[in-house]
GROMACS .gro file of C-alpha atoms in nm:
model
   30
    1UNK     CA    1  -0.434  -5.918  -7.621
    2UNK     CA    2  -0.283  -5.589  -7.507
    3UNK     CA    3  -0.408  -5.488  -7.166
    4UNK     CA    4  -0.347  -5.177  -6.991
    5UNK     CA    5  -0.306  -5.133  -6.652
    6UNK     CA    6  -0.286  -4.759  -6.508
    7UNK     CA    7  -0.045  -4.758  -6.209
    8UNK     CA    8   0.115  -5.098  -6.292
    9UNK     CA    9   0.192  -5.101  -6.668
   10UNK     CA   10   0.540  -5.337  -6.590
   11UNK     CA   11   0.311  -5.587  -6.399
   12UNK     CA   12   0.081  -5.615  -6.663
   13UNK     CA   13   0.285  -5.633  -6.905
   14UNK     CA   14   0.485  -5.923  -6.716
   15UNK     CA   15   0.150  -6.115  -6.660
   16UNK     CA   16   0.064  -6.080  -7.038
   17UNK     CA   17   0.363  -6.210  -7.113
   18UNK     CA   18   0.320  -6.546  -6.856
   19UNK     CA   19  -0.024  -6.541  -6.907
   20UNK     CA   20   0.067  -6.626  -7.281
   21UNK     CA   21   0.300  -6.885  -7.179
   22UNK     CA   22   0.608  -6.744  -7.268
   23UNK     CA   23   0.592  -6.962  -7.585
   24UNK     CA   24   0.619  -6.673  -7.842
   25UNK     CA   25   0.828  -6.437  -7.698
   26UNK     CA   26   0.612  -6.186  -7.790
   27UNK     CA   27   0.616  -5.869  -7.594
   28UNK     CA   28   0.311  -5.559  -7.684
   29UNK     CA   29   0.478  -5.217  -7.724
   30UNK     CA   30   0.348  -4.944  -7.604
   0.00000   0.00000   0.00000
């Protein structure tokens, strides 16, 4: 799931990453 956030786009993109466990290493592109 790729979520934007306006005005934080390195925090979400750090929670996605945690939030998906960090099992797959798998970081969304923007």
């Amino acid at each position: 799931m790729t979520m934007q956030v306006p005005g934080l786009p390195e925090s979400g993109i750090a929670q996605c990453a945690a939030w998906a466990g960090d099992g797959s290493h798998r970081l969304p592109m923007m």
